[in-house]
XYZ file of C-alpha atoms in Angstrom:
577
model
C 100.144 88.292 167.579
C 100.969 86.370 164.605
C 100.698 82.881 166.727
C 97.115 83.492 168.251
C 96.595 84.987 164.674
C 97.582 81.376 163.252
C 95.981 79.352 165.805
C 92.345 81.401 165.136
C 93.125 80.546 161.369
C 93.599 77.123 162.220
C 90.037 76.673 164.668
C 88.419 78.194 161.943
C 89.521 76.215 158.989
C 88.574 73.153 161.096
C 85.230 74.662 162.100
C 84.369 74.957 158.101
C 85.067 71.377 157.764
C 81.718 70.390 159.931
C 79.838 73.422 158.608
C 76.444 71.999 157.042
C 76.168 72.027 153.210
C 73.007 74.125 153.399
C 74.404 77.149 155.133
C 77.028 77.703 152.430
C 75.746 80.296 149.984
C 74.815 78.601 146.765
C 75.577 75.692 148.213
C 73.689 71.995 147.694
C 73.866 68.983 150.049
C 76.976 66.390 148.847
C 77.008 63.565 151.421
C 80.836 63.244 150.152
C 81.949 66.358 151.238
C 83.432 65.458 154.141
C 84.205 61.605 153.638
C 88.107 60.913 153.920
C 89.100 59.987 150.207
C 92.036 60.054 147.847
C 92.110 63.318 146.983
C 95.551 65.281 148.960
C 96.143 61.892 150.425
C 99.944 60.555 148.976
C 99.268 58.277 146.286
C 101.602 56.335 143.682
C 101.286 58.405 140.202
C 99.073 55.846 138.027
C 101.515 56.895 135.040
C 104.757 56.537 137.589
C 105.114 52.716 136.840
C 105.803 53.162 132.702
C 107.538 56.395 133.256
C 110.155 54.236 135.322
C 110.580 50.984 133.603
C 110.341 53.157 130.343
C 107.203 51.950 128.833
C 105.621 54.968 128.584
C 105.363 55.707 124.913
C 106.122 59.280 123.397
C 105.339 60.423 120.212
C 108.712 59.377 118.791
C 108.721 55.948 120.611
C 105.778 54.633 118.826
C 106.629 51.527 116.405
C 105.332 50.753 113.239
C 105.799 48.479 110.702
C 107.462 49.897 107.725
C 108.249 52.729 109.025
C 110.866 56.025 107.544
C 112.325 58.719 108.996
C 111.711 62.589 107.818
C 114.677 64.665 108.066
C 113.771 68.584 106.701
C 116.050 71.129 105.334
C 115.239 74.508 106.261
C 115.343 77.992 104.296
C 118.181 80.179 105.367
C 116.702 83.430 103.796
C 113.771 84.756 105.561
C 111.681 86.246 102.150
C 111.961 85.545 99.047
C 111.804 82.406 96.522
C 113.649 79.274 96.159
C 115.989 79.744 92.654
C 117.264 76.294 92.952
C 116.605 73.269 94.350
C 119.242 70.019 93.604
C 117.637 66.862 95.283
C 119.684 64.501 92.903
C 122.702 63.439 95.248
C 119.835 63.059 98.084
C 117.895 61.134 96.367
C 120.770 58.373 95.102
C 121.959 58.380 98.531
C 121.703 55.270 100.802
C 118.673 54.274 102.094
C 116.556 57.294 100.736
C 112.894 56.528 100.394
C 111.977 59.985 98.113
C 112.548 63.771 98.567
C 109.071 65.793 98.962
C 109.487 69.631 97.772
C 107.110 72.107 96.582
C 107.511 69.748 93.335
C 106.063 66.592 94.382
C 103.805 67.529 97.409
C 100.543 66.778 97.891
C 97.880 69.579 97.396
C 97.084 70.919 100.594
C 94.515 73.866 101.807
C 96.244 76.358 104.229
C 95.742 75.334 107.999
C 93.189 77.609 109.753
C 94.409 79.990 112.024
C 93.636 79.380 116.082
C 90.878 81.266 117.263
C 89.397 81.897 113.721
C 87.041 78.715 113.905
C 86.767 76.927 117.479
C 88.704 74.094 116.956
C 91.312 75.505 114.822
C 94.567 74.923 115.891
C 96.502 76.870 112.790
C 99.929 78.576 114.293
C 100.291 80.438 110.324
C 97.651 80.550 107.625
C 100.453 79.856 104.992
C 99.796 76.730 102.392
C 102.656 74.354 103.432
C 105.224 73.386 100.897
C 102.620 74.368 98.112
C 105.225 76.630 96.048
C 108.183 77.896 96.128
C 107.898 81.116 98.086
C 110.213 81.569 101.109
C 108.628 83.574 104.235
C 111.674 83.267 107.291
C 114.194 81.537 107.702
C 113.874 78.389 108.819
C 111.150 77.455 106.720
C 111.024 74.091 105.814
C 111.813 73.430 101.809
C 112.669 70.148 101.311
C 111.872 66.835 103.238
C 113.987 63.606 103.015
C 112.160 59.970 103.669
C 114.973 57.175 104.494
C 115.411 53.832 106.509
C 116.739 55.126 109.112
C 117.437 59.037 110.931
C 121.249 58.863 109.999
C 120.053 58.008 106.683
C 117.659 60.864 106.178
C 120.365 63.219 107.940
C 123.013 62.305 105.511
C 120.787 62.700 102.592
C 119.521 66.262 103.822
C 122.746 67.458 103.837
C 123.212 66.959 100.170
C 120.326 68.716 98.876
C 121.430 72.227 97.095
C 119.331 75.323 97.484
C 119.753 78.630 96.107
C 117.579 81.303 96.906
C 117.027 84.671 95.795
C 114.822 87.932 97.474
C 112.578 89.807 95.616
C 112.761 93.486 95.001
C 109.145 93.782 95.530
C 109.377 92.767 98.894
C 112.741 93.122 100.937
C 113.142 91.228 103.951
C 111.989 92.789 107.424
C 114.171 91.137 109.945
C 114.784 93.844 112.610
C 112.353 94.584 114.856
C 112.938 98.360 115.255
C 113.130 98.512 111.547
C 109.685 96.921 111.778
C 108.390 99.184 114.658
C 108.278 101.924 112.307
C 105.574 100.563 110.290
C 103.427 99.021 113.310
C 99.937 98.622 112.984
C 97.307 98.349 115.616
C 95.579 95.157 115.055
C 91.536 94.079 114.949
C 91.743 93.110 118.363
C 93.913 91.421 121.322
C 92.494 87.782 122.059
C 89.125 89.342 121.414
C 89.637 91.770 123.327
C 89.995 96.187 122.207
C 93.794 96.969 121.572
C 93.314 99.937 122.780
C 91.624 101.324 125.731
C 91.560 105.058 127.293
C 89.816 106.515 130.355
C 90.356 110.303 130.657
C 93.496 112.380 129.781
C 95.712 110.611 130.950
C 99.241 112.319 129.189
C 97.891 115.366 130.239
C 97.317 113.961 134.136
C 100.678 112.453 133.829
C 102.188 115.811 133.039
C 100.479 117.833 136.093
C 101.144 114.936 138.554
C 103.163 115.324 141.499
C 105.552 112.600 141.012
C 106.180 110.755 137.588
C 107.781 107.832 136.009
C 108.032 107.432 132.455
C 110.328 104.612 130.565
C 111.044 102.544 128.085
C 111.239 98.169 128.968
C 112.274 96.224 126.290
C 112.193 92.119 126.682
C 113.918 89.712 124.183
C 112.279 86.591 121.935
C 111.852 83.514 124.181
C 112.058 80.348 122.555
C 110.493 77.162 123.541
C 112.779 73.914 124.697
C 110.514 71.509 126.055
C 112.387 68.847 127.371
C 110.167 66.085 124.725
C 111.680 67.538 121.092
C 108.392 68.175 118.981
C 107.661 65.095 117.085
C 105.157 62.852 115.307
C 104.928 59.577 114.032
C 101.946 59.191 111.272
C 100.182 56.472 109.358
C 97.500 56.753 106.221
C 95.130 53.623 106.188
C 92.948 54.350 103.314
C 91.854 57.646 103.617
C 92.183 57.437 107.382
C 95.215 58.995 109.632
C 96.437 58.495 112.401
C 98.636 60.790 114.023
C 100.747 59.956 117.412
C 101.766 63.324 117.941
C 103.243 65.611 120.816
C 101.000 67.994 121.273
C 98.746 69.541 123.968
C 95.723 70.321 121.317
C 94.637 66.710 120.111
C 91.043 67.428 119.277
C 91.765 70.772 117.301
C 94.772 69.087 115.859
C 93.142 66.643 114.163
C 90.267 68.946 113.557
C 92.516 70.898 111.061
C 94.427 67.986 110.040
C 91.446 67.267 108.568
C 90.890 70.505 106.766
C 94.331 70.730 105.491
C 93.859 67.175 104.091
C 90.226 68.008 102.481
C 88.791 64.827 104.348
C 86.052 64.667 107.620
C 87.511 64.771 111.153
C 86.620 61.302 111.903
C 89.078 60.237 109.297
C 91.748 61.680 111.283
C 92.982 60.252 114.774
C 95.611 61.707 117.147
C 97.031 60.057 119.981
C 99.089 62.111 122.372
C 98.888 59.814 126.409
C 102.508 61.703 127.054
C 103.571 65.035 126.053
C 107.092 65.959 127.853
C 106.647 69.188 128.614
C 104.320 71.971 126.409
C 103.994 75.591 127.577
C 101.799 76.354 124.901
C 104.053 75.322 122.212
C 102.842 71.906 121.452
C 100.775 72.663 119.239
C 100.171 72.317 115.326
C 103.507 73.688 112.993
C 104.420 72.569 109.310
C 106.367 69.406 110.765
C 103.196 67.496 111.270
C 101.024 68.536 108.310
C 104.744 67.578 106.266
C 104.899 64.513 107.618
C 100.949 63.430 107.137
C 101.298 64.268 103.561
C 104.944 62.377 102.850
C 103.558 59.145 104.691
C 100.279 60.066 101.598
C 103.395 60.686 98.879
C 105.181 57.461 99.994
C 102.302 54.709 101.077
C 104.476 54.137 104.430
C 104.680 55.386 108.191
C 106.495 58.325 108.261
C 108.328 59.962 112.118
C 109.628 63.465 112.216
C 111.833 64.611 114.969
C 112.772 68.194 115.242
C 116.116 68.682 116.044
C 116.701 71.143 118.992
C 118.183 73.722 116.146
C 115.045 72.816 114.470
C 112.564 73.678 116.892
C 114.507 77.064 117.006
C 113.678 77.762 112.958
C 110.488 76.039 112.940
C 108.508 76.075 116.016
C 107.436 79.746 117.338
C 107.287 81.204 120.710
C 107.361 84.274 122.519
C 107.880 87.970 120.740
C 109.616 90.611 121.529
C 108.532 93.512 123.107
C 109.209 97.600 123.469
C 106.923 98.431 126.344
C 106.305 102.457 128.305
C 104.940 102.592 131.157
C 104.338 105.859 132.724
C 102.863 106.295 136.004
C 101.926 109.720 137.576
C 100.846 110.106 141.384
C 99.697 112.377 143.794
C 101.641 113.046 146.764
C 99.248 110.806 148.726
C 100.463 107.892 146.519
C 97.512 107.299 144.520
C 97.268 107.186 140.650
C 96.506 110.157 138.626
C 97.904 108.330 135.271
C 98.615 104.770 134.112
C 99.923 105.078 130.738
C 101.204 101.609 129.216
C 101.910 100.955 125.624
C 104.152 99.868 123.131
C 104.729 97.340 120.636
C 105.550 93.432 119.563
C 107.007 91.508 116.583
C 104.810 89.269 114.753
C 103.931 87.560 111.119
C 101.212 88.727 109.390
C 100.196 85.240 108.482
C 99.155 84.661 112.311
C 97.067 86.580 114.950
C 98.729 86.003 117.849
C 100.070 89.345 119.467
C 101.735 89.169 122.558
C 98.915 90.867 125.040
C 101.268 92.731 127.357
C 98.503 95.178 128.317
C 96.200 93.482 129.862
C 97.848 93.239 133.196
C 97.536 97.021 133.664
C 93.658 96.757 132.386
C 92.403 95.148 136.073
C 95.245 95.421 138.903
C 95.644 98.802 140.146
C 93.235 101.891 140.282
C 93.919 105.193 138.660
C 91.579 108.115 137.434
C 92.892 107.744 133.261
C 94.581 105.205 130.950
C 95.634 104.836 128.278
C 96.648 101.528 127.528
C 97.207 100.274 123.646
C 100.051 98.283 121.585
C 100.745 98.068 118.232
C 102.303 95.079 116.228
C 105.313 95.012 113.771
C 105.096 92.656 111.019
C 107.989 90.751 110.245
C 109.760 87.982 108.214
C 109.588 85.270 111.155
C 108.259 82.360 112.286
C 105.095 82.613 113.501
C 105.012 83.138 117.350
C 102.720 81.538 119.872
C 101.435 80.719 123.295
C 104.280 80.329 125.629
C 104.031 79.725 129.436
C 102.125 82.731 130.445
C 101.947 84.855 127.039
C 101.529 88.112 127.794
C 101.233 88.914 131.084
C 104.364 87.375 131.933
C 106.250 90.233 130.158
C 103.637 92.830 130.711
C 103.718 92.512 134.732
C 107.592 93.012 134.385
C 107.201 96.460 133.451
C 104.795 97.531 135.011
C 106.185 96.392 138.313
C 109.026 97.481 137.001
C 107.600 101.249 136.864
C 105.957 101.121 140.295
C 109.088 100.297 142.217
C 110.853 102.850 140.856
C 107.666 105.011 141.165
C 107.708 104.435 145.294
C 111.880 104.959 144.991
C 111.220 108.752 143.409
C 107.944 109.001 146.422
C 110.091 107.722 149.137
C 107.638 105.616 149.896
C 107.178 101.003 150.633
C 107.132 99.748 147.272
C 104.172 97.671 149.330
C 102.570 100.237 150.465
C 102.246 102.364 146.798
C 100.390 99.521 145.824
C 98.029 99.017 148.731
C 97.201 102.463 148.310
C 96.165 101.982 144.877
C 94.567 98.840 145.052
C 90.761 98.663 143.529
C 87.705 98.133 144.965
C 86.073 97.313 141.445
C 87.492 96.621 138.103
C 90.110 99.571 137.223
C 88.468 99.118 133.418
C 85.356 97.678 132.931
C 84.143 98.752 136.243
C 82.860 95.188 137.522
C 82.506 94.234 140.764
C 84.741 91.681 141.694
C 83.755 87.973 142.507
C 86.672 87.252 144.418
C 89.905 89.203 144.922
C 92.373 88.910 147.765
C 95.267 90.808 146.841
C 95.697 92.900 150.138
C 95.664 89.508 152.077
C 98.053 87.610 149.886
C 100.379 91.555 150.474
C 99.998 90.418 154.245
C 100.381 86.719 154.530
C 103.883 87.645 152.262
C 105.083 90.623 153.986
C 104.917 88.493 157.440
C 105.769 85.188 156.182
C 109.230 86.917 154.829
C 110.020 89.683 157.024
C 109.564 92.529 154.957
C 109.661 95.081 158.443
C 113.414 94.159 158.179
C 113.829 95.383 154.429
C 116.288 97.954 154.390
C 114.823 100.896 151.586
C 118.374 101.574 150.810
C 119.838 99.159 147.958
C 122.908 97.481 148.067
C 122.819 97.952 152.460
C 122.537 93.792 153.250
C 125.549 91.915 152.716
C 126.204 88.169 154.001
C 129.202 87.582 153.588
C 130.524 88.953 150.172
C 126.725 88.928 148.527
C 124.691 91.749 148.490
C 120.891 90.626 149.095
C 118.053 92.548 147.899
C 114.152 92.181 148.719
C 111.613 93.353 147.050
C 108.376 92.557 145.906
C 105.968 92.287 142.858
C 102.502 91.420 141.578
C 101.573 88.637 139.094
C 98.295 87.847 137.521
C 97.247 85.461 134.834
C 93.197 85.380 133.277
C 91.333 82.519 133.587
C 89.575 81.725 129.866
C 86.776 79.530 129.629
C 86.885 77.238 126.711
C 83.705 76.091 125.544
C 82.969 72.310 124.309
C 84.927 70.161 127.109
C 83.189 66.483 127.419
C 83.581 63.478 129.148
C 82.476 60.026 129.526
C 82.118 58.019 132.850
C 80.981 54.111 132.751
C 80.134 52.489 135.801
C 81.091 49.018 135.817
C 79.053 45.937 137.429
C 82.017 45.163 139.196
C 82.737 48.086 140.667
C 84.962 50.033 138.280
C 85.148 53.167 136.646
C 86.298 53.965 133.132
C 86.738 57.684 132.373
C 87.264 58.841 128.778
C 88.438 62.350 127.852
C 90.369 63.783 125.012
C 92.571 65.511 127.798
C 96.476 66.008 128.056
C 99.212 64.714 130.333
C 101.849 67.077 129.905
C 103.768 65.437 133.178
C 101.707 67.343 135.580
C 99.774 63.833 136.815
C 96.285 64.586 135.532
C 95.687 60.732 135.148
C 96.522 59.999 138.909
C 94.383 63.291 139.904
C 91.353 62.443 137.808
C 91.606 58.786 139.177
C 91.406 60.608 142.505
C 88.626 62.928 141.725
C 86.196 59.482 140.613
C 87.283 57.396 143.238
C 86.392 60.406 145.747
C 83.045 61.362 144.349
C 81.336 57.463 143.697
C 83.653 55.893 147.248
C 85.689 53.949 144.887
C 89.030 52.400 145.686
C 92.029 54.438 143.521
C 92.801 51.068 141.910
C 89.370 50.771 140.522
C 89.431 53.777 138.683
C 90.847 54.213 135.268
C 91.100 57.316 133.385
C 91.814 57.334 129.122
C 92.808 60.272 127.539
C 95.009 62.058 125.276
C 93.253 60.217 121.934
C 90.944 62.919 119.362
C 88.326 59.379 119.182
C 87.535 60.406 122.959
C 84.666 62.894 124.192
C 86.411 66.161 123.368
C 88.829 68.330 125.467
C 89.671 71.090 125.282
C 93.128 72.881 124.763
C 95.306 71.920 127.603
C 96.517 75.356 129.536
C 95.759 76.959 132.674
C 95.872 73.609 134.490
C 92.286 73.767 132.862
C 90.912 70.319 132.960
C 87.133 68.962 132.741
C 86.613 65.598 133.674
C 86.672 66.511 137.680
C 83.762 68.887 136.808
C 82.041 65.563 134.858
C 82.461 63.460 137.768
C 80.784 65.751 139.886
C 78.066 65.829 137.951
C 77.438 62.452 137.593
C 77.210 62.054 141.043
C 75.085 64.619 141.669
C 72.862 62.492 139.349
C 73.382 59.636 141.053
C 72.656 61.464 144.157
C 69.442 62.793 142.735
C 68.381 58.969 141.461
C 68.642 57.221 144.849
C 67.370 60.306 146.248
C 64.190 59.613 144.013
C 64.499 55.963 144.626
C 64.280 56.029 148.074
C 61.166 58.187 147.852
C 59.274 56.163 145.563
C 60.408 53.165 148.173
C 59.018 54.946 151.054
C 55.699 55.746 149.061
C 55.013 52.516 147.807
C 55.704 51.375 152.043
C 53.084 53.849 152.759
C 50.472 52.783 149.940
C 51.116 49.429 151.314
């Protein structure tokens, strides 16, 4: 069955190919459609070249006449104030430029916080280095500016700090300690904290079968591969910023209003990020090293050490999760109960949104979903490679396989029996949702008829082997304000400009593509700038979510729509003649 089954697939796939535009809902003619192009075919990566002869230039690899390296010392209390702070052996140590403290820093307005203004790109509202005020550990106290990274290393090392807490405010370091205070914030990415259909505790209690427990996940921390790093210039009033980040437009958007000058004083160049996950992003280490290149008149590069991303650079919280689940005996949901609680600062708004998974994928008649947050003396968390749901889908899938354990019943089947026909929450109808087929294609493609519903019965050999199965889903967010700009050259040649990202996923060689495709360009007459805040704005690099594809389309449309009009007024003019 599952051969004819393919080989029906197959006809049909190829059928669509030679399916006219017009009979596609919503569709609109596009004589490229079906034109053999670039795009799948197996191309050299544009970028592959200075990747392999090492000319492509990181954000720590950029030179510059003049310039010092920034090594920081970090707090090791996590609240309280600095009692004591000894830069004289640093400072009289070789090669040492100056020491930048609290002292000697520049004045500086606190960095807005993302999602409070469009384009901020804020990870902590806190003024940098403007006092002497300690809020974790691994706060950043002290910056030394020498000839060379040894240099500014050695002289680090020398600098003595003393710090003290304050009575009025004791340090919160342990999360349950902190759970006891939780709050339930404004809102979760814009979204209610807190939602609740029904009764559902009092469904859960007069179900027929019933799960309830406690999943707890750790704090993840990001380690990119590419350390987080910027090398920065002041010309003027005007800054330039190569920086490793994934955000360059809101970067130097807030740049800007940390330094009290206009965004087009501020440049930042980022053509090669190596690797970001949503943690390459704006922290103290680039606002400290804009304003000690100000304090000293010279280019100033920060690398973070790998212990130093761990003190300085956020990334995902922990997490106490329930999940309670109560069914009927015909499997379906009476109750979906999933709440809990993560760590954060209160200086950032950045909860970890483990609900929302349970908000759309499976059908039940109440919820009651919600979290709380527990402030704490820590380093403000962030993004980081699926925030979120990553951590939320573990429990809950968590709680349905041991739901269909204490049922008896395919951990499969429980959840094709409770799969939607409409938004679980909202109610919606879907616009697209093919769950039950992906169950299908997965349950043939690896044998699931042979899974065994007693654990630990499949050995090979002296392993045990398991299967089992789970769901994952991740939102799609539009982001608002993407641009991009195409020039067609006489010769034949395409320049595309966007403020975009290359994090090391190709997007240069797949925009290339994309042009060369949509105006019947050769690959190698195609080039595509990005990764520079001077450029048509991007947008926040995430979600594979990139615009210039959606630009060239466009544009040919338009170009589509010009001869179109051309060749009419031609054929008008033949018939006037």
């Amino acid at each position: 069955m599952s051969l004819i089954q393919d080989i029906a697939t197959h006809a049909v796939k190829k059928a669509a190919e030679y399916v006219p535009d017009r009979w596609l809902p919503g569709a609109s003619p596009d004589p490229l459609r079906h034109a053999r192009g670039p795009i799948g075919a197996p191309v050299s990566r544009v970028d592959g070249p200075l990747k392999v002869s090492g000319q492509a230039r990181f954000a720590a690899e950029v030179p510059m006449a003049g310039l010092i390296h920034a090594a920081p010392v970090h707090s090791t209390i996590a609240c309280g104030r600095i009692a004591r702070l000894d830069t004289t052996a640093a400072e009289a140590a070789p090669g040492v430029v100056l020491v930048m403290t609290h002292r000697n820093a520049p004045r500086l307005a606190p960095p807005k916080l993302m999602m409070t203004a469009p384009r901020a790109a804020g990870t902590s509202d806190l003024p940098v280095m403007q006092d002497a005020r300690i809020h974790w550990n691994g706060q950043i106290v002290a910056l030394v500016l020498a000839g060379t990274r040894e240099e500014a290393d050695h002289a680090a090392s020398l600098i003595e700090v003393d710090c003290e807490s304050d009575p009025d405010e004791p340090a919160v370091t342990s999360f349950a300690a902190a759970m006891a205070h939780a709050r339930v914030p404004k809102s979760l990415l814009g979204e209610p904290p807190e939602v609740r259909i029904g009764d559902a505790e009092a469904a859960l209690a007069a179900a027929a079968f019933r799960v309830d427990a406690v999943y707890t996940t750790p704090r993840h921390n990001h380690n990119a591969i590419e350390l987080h790093a910027a090398t920065v210039a002041w010309e003027g009033d005007t800054l330039t910023v190569h920086d490793a980040t994934q955000a360059v437009n809101a970067t130097a958007w807030t740049l800007a209003q940390v330094f009290g000058i206009e965004e087009s004083q501020v440049r930042v160049l980022s053509p090669f990020v190596g690797g970001g996950f949503g943690g390459k992003i704006l922290w103290d280490h680039q606002i400290l090293a804009a304003a000690a290149s100000r304090l000293a008149g010279r280019p100033v590069r920060i690398v973070l050490s790998r212990e130093g991303v761990f003190r300085a650079v956020g990334g995902r919280t922990p997490t106490r999760q329930r999940v309670a689940l109560g069914a009927r005996a015909d499997g379906t949901l009476a109750a979906l109960i999933h709440t809990g609680c993560v760590a954060m600062t209160p200086h950032n708004d950045c909860p970890e949104q483990f609900t929302f998974p349970a908000r759309h994928l499976y059908a039940s008649e109440t919820f009651a979903l919600g979290q709380k947050v527990a402030d704490m003396h820590m380093v403000a968390n962030t993004f980081m490679r699926a925030p979120g749901e990553s951590v939320g889908t573990f429990a809950l899938e968590s709680a349905l396989d041991e739901l269909a354990e204490a049922m008896g019943l395919d951990p499969l089947e429980l959840r094709r029996r409770i799969e939607p026909n409409k938004d679980p929450v909202s109610g919606k109808a879907f616009s697209s949702r093919h769950l039950l087929d992906a169950y299908a294609a997965g349950a043939e493609r690896f044998g699931w008829e042979r899974r065994s519903a007693i654990p630990g019965s499949r050995r090979e050999g002296e392993w045990l082997v398991g299967m089992g199965m789970a769901t994952a889903t991740y939102p799609y967010f539009r982001m608002p304000g993407g641009a991009a700009r195409i020039r067609l050259g006489i010769d034949g040649t395409a320049l595309v400009q966007m403020a975009s990202h290359e994090m090391g996923m190709g997007t240069s060689t797949v925009q290339a593509q994309h042009v060369a495709a949509r105006l019947a360009l050769a690959l190698e007459d195609v080039r595509f700038e990005y990764g520079d805040s001077s450029l048509p704005s991007g947008t926040l690099a995430g979600e594979r979510r990139i615009l210039a594809d959606v630009a060239q389309q466009l544009l040919h449309q338009h170009l589509v729509r010009r001869d179109d009009r051309r060749r009419d007024r031609d054929r008008l003019r033949g018939t006037a003649g």
